[in-house]
Short mmCIF file of N, CA, C and O in Angstrom, two decimals:
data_model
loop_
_atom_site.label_atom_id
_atom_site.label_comp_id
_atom_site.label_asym_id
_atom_site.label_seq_id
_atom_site.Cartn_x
_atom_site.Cartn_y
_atom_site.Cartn_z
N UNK A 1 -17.80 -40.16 -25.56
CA UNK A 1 -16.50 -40.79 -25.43
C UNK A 1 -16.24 -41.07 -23.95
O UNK A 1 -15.95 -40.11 -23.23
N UNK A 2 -16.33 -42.47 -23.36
CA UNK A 2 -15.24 -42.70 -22.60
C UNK A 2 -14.20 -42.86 -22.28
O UNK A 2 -13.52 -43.48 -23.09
N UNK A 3 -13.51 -42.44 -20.99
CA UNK A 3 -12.29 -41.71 -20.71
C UNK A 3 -12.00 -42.77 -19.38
O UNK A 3 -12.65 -42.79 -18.33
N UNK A 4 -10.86 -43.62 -19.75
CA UNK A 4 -10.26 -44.28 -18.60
C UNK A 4 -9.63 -43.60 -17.26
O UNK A 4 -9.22 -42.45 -17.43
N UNK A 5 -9.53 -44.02 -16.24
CA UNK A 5 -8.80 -43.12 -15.39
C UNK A 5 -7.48 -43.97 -14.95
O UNK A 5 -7.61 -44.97 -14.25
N UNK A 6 -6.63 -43.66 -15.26
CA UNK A 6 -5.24 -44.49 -15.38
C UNK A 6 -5.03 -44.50 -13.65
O UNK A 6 -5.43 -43.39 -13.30
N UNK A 7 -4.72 -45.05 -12.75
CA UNK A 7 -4.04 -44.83 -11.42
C UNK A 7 -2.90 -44.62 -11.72
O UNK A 7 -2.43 -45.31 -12.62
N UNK A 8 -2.31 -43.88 -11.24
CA UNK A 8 -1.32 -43.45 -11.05
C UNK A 8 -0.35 -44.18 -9.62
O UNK A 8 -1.16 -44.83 -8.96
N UNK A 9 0.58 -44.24 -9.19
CA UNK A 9 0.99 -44.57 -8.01
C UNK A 9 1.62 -42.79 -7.31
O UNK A 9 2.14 -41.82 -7.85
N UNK A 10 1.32 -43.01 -6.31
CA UNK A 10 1.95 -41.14 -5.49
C UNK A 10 3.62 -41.45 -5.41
O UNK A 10 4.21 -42.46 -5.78
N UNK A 11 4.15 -40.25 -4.80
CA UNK A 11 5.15 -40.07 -5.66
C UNK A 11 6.35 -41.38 -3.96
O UNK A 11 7.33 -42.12 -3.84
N UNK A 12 5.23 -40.79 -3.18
CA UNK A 12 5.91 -41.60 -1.87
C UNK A 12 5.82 -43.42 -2.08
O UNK A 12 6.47 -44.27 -1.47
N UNK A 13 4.91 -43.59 -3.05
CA UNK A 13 5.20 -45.50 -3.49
C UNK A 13 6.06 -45.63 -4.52
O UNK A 13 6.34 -46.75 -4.95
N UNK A 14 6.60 -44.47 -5.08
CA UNK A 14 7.97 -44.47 -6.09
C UNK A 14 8.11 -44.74 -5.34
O UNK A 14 7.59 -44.40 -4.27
N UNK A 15 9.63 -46.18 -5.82
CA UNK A 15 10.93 -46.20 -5.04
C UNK A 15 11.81 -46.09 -6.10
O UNK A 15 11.48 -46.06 -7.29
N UNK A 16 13.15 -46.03 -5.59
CA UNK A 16 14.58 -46.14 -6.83
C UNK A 16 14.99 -47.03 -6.83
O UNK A 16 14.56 -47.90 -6.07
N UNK A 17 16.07 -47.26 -7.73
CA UNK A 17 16.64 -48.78 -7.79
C UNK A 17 17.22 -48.52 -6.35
O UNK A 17 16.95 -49.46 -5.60
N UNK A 18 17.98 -47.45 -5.70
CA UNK A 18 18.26 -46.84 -4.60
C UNK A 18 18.01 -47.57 -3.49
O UNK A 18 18.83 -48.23 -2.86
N UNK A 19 16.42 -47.37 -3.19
CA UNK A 19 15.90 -47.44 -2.31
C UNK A 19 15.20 -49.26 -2.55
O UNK A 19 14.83 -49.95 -1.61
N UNK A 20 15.19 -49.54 -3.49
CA UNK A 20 14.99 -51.02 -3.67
C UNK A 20 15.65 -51.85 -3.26
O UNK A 20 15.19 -52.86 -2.74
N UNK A 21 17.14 -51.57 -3.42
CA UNK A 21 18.32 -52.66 -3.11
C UNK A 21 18.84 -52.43 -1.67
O UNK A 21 19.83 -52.88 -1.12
N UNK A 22 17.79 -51.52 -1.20
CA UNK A 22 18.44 -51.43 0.53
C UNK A 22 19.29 -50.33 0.55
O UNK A 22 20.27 -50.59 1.25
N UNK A 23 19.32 -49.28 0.11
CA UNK A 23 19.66 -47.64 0.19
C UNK A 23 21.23 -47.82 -0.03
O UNK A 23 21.70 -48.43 -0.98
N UNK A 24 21.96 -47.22 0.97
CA UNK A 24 23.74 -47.09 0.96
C UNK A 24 24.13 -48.35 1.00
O UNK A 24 24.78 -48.95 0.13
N UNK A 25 23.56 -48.93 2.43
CA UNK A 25 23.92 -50.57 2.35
C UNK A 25 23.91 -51.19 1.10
O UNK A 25 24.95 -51.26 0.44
N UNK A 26 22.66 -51.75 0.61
CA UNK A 26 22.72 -52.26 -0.14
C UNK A 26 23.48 -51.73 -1.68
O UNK A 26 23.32 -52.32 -2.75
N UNK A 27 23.96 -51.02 -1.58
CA UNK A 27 25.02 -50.22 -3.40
C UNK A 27 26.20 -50.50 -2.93
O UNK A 27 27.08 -50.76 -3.75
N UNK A 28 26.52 -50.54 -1.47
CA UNK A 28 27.89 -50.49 -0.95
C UNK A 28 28.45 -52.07 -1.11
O UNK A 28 29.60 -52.39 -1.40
N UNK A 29 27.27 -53.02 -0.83
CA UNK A 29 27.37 -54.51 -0.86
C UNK A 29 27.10 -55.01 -2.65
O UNK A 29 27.64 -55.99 -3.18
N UNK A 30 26.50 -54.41 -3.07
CA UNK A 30 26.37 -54.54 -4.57
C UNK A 30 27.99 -54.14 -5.43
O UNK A 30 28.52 -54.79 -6.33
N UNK A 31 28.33 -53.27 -4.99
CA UNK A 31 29.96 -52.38 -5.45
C UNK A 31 31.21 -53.55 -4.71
O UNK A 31 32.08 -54.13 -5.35
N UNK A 32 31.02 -53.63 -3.52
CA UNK A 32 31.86 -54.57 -3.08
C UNK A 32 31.68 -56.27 -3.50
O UNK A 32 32.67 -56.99 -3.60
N UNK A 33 30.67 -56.64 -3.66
CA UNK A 33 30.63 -57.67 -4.25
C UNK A 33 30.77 -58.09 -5.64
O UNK A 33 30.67 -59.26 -6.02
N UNK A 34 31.11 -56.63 -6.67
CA UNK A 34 31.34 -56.77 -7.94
C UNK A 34 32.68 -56.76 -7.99
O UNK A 34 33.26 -57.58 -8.70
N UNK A 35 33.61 -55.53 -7.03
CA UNK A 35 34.92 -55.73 -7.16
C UNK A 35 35.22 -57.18 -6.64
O UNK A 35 35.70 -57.97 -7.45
N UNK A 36 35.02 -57.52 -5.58
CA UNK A 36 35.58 -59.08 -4.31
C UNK A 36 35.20 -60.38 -6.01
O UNK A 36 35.85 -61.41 -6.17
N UNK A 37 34.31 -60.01 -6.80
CA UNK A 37 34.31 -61.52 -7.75
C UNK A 37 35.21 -60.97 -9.01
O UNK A 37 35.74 -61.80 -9.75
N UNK A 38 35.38 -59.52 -9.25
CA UNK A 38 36.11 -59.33 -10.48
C UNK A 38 37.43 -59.26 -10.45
O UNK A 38 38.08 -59.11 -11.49
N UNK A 39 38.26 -59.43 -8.68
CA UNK A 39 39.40 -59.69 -8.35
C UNK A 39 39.70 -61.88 -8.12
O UNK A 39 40.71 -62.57 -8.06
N UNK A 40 38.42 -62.14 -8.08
CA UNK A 40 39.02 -63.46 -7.75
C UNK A 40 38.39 -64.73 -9.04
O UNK A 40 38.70 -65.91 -9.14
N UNK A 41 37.41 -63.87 -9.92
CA UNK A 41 36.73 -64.86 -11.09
C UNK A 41 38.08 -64.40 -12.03
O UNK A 41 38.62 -63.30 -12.13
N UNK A 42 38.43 -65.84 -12.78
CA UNK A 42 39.46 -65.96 -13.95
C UNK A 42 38.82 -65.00 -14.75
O UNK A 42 39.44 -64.01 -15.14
N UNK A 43 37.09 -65.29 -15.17
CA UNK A 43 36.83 -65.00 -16.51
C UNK A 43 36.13 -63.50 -16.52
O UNK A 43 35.14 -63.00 -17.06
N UNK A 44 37.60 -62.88 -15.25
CA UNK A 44 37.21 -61.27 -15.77
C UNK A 44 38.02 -60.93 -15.76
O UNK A 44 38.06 -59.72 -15.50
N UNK A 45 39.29 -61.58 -16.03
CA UNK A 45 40.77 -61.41 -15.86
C UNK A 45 41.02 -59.77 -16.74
O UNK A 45 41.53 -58.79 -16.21
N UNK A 46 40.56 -59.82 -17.98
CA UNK A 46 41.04 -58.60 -18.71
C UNK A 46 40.50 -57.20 -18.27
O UNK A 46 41.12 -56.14 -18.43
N UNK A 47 38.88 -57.37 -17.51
CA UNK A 47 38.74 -56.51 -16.89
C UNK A 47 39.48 -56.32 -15.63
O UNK A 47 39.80 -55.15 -15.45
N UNK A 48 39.81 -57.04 -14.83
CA UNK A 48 40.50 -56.76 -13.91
C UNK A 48 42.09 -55.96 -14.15
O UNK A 48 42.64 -55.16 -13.40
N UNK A 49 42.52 -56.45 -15.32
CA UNK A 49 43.59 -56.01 -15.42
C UNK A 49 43.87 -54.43 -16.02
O UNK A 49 44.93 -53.87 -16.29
N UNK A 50 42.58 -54.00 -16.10
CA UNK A 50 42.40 -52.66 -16.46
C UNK A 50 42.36 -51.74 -15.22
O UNK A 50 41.92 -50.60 -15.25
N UNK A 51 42.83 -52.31 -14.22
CA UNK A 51 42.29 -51.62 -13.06
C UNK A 51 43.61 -51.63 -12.13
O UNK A 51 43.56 -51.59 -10.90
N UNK A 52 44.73 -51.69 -12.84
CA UNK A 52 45.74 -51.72 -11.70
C UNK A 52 45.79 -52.17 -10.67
O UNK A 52 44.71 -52.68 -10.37
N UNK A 53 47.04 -52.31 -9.40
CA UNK A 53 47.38 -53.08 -8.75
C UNK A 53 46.06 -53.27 -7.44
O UNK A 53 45.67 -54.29 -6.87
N UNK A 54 45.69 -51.98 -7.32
CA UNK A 54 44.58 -52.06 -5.76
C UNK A 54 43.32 -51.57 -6.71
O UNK A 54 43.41 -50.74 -7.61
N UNK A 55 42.16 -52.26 -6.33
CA UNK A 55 40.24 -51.73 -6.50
C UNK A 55 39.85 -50.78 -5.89
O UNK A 55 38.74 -50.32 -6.16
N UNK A 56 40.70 -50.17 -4.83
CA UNK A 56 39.83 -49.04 -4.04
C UNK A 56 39.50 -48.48 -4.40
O UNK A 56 38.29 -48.28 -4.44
N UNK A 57 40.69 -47.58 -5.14
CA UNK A 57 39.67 -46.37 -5.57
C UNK A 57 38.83 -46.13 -6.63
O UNK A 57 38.37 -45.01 -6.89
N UNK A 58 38.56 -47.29 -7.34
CA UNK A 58 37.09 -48.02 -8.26
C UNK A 58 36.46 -48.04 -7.25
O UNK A 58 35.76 -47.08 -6.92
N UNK A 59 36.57 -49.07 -6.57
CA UNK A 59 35.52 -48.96 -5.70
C UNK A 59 35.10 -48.33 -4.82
O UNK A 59 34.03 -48.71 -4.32
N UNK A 60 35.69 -47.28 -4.36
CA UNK A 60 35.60 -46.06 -3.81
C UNK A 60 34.40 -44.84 -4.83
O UNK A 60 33.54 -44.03 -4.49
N UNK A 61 35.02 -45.35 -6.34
CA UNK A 61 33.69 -43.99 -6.66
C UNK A 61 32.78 -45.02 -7.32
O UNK A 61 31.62 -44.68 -7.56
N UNK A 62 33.02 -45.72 -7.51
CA UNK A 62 31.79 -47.16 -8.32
C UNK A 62 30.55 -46.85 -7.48
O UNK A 62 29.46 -46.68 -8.04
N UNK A 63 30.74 -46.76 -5.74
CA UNK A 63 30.27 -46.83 -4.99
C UNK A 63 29.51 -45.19 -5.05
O UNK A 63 28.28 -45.17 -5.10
N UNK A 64 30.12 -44.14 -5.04
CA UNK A 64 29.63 -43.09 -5.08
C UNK A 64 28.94 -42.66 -6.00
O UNK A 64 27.95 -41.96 -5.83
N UNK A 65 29.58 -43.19 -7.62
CA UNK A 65 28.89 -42.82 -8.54
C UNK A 65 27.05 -43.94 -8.32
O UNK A 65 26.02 -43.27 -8.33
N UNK A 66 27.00 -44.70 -8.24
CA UNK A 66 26.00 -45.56 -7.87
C UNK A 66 24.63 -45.19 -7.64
O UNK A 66 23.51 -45.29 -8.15
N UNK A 67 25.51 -44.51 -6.18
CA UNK A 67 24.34 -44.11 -5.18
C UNK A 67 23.67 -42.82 -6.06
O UNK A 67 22.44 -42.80 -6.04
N UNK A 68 24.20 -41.97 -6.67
CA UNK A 68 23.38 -41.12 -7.19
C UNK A 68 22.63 -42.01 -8.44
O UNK A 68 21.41 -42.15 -8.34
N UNK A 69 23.34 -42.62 -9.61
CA UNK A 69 22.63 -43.07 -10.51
C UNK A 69 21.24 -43.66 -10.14
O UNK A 69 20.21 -43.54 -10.80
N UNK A 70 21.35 -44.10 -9.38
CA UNK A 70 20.52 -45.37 -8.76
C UNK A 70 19.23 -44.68 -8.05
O UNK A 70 18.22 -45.29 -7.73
N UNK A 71 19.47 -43.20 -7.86
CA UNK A 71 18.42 -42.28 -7.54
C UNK A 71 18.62 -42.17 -5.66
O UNK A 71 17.57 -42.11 -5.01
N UNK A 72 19.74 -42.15 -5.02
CA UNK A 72 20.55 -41.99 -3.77
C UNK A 72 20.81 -40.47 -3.83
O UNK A 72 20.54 -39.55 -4.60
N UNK A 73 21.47 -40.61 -2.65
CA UNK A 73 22.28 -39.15 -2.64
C UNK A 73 23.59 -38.90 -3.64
O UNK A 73 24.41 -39.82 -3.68
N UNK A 74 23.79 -38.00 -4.27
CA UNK A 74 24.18 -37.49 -5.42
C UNK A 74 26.34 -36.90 -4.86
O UNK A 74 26.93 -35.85 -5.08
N UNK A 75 26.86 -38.34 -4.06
CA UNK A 75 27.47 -38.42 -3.73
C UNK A 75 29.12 -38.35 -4.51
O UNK A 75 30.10 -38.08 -3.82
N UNK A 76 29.22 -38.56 -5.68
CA UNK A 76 29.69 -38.46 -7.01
C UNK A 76 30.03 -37.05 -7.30
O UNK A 76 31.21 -36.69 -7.28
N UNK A 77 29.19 -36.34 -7.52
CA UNK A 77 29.01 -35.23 -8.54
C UNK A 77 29.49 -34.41 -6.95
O UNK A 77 30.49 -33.70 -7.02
N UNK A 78 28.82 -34.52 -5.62
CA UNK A 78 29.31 -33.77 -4.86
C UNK A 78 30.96 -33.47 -4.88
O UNK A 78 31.58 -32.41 -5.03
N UNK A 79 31.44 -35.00 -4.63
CA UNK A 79 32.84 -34.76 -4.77
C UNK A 79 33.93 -34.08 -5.63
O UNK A 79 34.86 -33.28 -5.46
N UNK A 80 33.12 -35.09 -7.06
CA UNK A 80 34.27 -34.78 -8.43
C UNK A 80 33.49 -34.11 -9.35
O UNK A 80 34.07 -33.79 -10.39
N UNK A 81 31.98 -33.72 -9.20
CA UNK A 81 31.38 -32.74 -10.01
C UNK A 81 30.81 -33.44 -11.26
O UNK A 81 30.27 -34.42 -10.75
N UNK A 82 30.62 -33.52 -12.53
CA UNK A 82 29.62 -34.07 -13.31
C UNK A 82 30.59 -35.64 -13.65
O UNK A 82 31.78 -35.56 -13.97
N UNK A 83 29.97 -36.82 -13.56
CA UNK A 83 30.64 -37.79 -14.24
C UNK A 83 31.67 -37.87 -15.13
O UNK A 83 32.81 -38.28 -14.91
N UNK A 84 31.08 -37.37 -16.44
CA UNK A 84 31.63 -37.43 -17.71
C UNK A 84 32.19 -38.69 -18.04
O UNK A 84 33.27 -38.78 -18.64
N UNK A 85 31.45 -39.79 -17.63
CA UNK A 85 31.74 -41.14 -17.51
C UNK A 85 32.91 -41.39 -19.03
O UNK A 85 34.14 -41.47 -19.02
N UNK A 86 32.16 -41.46 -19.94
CA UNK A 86 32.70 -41.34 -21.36
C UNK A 86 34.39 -40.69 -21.21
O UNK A 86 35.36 -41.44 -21.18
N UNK A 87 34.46 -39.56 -21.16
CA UNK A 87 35.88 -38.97 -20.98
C UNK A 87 36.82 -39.44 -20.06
O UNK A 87 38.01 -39.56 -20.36
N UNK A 88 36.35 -39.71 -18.92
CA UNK A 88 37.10 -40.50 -17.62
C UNK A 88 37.55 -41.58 -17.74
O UNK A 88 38.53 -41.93 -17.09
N UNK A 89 36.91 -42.41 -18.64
CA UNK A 89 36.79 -43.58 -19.17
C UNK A 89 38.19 -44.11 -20.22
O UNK A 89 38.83 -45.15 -20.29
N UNK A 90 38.25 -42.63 -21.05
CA UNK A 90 39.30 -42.67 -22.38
C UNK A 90 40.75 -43.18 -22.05
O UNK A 90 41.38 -43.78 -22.93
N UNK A 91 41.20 -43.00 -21.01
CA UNK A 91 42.11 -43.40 -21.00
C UNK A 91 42.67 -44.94 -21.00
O UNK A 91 43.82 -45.36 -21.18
N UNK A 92 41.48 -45.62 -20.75
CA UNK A 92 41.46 -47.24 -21.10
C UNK A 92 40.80 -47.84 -21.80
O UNK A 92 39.59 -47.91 -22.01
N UNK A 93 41.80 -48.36 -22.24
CA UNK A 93 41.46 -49.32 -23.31
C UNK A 93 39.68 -50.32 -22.94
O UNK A 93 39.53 -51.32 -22.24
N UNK A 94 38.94 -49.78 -23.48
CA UNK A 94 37.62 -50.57 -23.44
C UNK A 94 37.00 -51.01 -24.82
O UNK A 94 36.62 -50.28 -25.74
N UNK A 95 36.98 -52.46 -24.75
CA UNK A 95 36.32 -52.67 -26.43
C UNK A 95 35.14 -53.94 -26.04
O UNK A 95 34.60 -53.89 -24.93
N UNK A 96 34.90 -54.67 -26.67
CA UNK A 96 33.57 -55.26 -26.24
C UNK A 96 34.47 -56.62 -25.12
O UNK A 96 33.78 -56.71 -24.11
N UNK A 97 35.24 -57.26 -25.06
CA UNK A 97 35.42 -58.02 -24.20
C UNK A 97 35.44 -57.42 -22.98
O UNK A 97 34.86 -58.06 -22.10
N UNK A 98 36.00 -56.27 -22.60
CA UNK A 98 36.26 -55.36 -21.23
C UNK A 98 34.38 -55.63 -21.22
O UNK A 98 33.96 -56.60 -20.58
N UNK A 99 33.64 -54.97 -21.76
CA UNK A 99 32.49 -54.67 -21.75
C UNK A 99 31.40 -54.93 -20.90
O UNK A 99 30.73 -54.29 -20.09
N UNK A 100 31.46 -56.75 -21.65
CA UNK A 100 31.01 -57.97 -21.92
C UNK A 100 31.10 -58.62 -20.33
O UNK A 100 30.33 -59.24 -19.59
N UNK A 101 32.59 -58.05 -20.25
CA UNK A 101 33.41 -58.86 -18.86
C UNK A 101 32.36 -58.02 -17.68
O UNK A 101 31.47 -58.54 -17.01
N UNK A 102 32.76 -56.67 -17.67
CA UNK A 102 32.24 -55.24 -16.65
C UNK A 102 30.48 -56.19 -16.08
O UNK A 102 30.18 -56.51 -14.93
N UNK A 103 29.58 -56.40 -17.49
CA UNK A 103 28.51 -56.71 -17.86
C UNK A 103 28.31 -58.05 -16.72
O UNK A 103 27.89 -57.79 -15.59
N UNK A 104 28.64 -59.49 -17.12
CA UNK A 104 28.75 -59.91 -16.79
C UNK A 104 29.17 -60.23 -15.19
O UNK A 104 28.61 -61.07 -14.48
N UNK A 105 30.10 -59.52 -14.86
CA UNK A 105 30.75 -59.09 -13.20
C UNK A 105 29.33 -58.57 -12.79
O UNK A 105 28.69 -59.14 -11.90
N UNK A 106 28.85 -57.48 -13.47
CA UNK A 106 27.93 -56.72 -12.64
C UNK A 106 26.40 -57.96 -12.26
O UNK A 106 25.89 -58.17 -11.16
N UNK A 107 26.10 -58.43 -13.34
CA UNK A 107 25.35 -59.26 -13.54
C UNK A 107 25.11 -60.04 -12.04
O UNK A 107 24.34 -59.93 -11.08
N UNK A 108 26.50 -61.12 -12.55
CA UNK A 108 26.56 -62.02 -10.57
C UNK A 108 26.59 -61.44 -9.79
O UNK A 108 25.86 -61.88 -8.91
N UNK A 109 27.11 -60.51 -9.51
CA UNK A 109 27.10 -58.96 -8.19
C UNK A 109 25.61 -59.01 -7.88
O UNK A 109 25.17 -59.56 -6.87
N UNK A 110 24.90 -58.44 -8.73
CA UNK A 110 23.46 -58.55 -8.45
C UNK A 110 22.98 -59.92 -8.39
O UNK A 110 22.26 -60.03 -7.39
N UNK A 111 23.06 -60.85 -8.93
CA UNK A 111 22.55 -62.44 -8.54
C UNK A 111 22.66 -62.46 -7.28
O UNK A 111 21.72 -62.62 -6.50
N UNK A 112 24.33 -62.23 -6.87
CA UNK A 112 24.66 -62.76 -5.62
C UNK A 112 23.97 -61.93 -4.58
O UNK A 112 23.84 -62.64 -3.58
N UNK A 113 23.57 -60.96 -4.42
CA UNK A 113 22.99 -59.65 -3.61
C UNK A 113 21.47 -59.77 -3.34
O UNK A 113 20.96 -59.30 -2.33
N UNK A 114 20.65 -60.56 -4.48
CA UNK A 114 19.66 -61.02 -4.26
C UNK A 114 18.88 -60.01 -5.08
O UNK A 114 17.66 -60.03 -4.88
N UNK A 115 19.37 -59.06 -6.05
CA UNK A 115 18.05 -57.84 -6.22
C UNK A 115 17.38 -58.68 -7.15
O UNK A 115 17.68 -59.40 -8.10
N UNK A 116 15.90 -58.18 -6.29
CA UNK A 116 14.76 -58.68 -6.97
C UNK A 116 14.37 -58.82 -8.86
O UNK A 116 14.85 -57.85 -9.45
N UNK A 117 13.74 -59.64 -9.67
CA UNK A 117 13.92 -60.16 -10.58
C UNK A 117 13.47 -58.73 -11.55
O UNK A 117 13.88 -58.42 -12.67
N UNK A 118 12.82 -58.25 -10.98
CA UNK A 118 12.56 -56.90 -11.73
C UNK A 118 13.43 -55.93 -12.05
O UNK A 118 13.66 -55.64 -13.23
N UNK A 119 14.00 -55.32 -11.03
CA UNK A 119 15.16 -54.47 -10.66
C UNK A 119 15.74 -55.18 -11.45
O UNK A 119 15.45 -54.88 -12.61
N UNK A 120 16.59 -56.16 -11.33
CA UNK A 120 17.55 -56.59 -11.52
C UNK A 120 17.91 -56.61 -13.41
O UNK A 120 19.03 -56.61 -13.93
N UNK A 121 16.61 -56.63 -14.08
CA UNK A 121 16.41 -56.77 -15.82
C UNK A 121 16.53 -55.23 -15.98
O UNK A 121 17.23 -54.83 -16.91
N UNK A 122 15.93 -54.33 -15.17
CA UNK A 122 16.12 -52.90 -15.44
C UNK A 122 17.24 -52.43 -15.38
O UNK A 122 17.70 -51.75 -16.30
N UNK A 123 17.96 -52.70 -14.16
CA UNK A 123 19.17 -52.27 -14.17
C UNK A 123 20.34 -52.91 -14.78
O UNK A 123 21.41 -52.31 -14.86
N UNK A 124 20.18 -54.10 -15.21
CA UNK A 124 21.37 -54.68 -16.44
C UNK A 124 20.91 -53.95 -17.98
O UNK A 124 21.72 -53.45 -18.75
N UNK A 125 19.80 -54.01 -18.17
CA UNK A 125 19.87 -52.99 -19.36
C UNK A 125 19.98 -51.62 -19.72
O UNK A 125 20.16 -51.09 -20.82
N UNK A 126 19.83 -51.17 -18.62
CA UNK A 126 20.83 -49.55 -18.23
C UNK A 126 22.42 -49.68 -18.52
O UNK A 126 23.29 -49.17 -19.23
N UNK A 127 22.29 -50.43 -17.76
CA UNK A 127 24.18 -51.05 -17.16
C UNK A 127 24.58 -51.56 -18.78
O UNK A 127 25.53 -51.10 -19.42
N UNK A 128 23.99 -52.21 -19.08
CA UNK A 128 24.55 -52.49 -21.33
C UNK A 128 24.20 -51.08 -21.38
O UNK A 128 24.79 -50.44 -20.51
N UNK A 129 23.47 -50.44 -22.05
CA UNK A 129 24.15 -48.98 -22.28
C UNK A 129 25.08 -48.18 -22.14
O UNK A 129 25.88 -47.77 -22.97
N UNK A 130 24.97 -47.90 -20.92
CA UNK A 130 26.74 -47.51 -20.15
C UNK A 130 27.70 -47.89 -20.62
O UNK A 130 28.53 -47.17 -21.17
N UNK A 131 27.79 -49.48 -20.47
CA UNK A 131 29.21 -50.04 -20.57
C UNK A 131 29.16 -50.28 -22.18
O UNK A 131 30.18 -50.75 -22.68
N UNK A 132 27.89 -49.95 -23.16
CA UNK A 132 28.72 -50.24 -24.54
C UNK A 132 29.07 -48.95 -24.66
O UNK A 132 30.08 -48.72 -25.32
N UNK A 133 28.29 -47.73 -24.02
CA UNK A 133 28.43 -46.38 -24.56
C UNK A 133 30.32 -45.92 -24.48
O UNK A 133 30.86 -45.08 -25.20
N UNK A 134 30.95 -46.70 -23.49
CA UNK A 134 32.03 -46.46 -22.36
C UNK A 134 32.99 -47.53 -23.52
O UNK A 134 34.09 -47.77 -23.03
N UNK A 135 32.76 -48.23 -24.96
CA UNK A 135 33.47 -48.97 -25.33
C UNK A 135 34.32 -47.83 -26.27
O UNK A 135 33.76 -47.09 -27.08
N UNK A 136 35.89 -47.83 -25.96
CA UNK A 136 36.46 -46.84 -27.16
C UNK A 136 37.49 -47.66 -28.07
O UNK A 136 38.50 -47.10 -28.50
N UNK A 137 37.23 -48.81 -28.30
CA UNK A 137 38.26 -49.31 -29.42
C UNK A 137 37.14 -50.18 -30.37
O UNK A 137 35.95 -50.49 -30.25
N UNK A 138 38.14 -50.39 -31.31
CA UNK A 138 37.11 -51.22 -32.15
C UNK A 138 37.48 -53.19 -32.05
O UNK A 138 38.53 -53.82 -31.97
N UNK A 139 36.72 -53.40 -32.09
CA UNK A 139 37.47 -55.27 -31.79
C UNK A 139 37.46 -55.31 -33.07
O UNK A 139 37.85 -56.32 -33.66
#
C-alpha cells in the first residue's frame, strides 16, 4: 500500500481572516465602513433603525467583537466576557429582513475594503450563520 504524504502548511503560514485583512487596521476600517454605508444606504434603513440615535457603541464592540472572531486579540471577551451574541441580541427585534439587510451591509463593507476573493466567500458564509442564528422573530 501506498501512502500519500499530504503537505501540510506550518503553523507560521497560517494566517486569520485577522491577519489577512490587515490586523486592527484593517477590522477597524472593515467595522467603520459597515456602520459609515448602513447610516447613509436607504436600503438598510430597517437595520439602521434598530440601532438608535448614535453607531458608536455598535461600533465600538462590532469592532472588538471582530478582532477576536476573526482570530485577533480577544478584545471583546476581555472587556464584557463571553459574547453570548444570541442573548445580547434578544432584545431586538431581528427577523430575516434585519438579517438580509446586516448581510448585505457587511457584504459592501468588505467589497469596498478590498478583502481578497477568498476571504471574502469565507467570511460572508460565517457572517449568514451568525446573522440567521441572531434572527428571533418569525416573518
Amino acid at each position: 500500500m501506498v501512502t500519500a504524504r499530504i503537505e501540510m502548511p506550518s503553523l507560521e503560514e497560517v494566517q486569520t481572516f485577522y491577519q489577512q485583512i490587515g490586523g486592527e487596521q484593517g477590522v477597524r476600517d472593515l467595522v467603520d465602513r459597515f456602520y459609515d454605508l448602513m447610516d447613509i444606504e436607504p436600503g438598510y434603513k430597517e437595520l439602521r433603525d434598530t440601532h438608535g440615535a448614535s453607531l458608536e457603541p455598535a461600533r465600538m464592540k462590532l469592532f472588538l467583537f471582530l478582532s477576536g472572531w476573526m482570530g485577533g486579540p480577544e478584545l471583546y471577551i476581555e472587556r464584557f466576557g463571553h459574547p453570548r451574541l444570541r442573548q445580547r441580541h434578544m432584545p431586538f427585534s431581528i427577523g430575516t429582513l434585519e438579517r438580509d439587510q446586516w448581510l448585505q451591509c457587511m457584504a459592501q463593507a468588505m467589497q469596498d475594503q478590498a478583502v481578497p476573493e477568498p476571504i471574502y466567500e469565507k467570511m460572508l458564509a460565517a457572517f449568514y450563520g451568525i446573522a440567521d442564528w441572531m434572527r428571533n422573530r418569525e416573518d
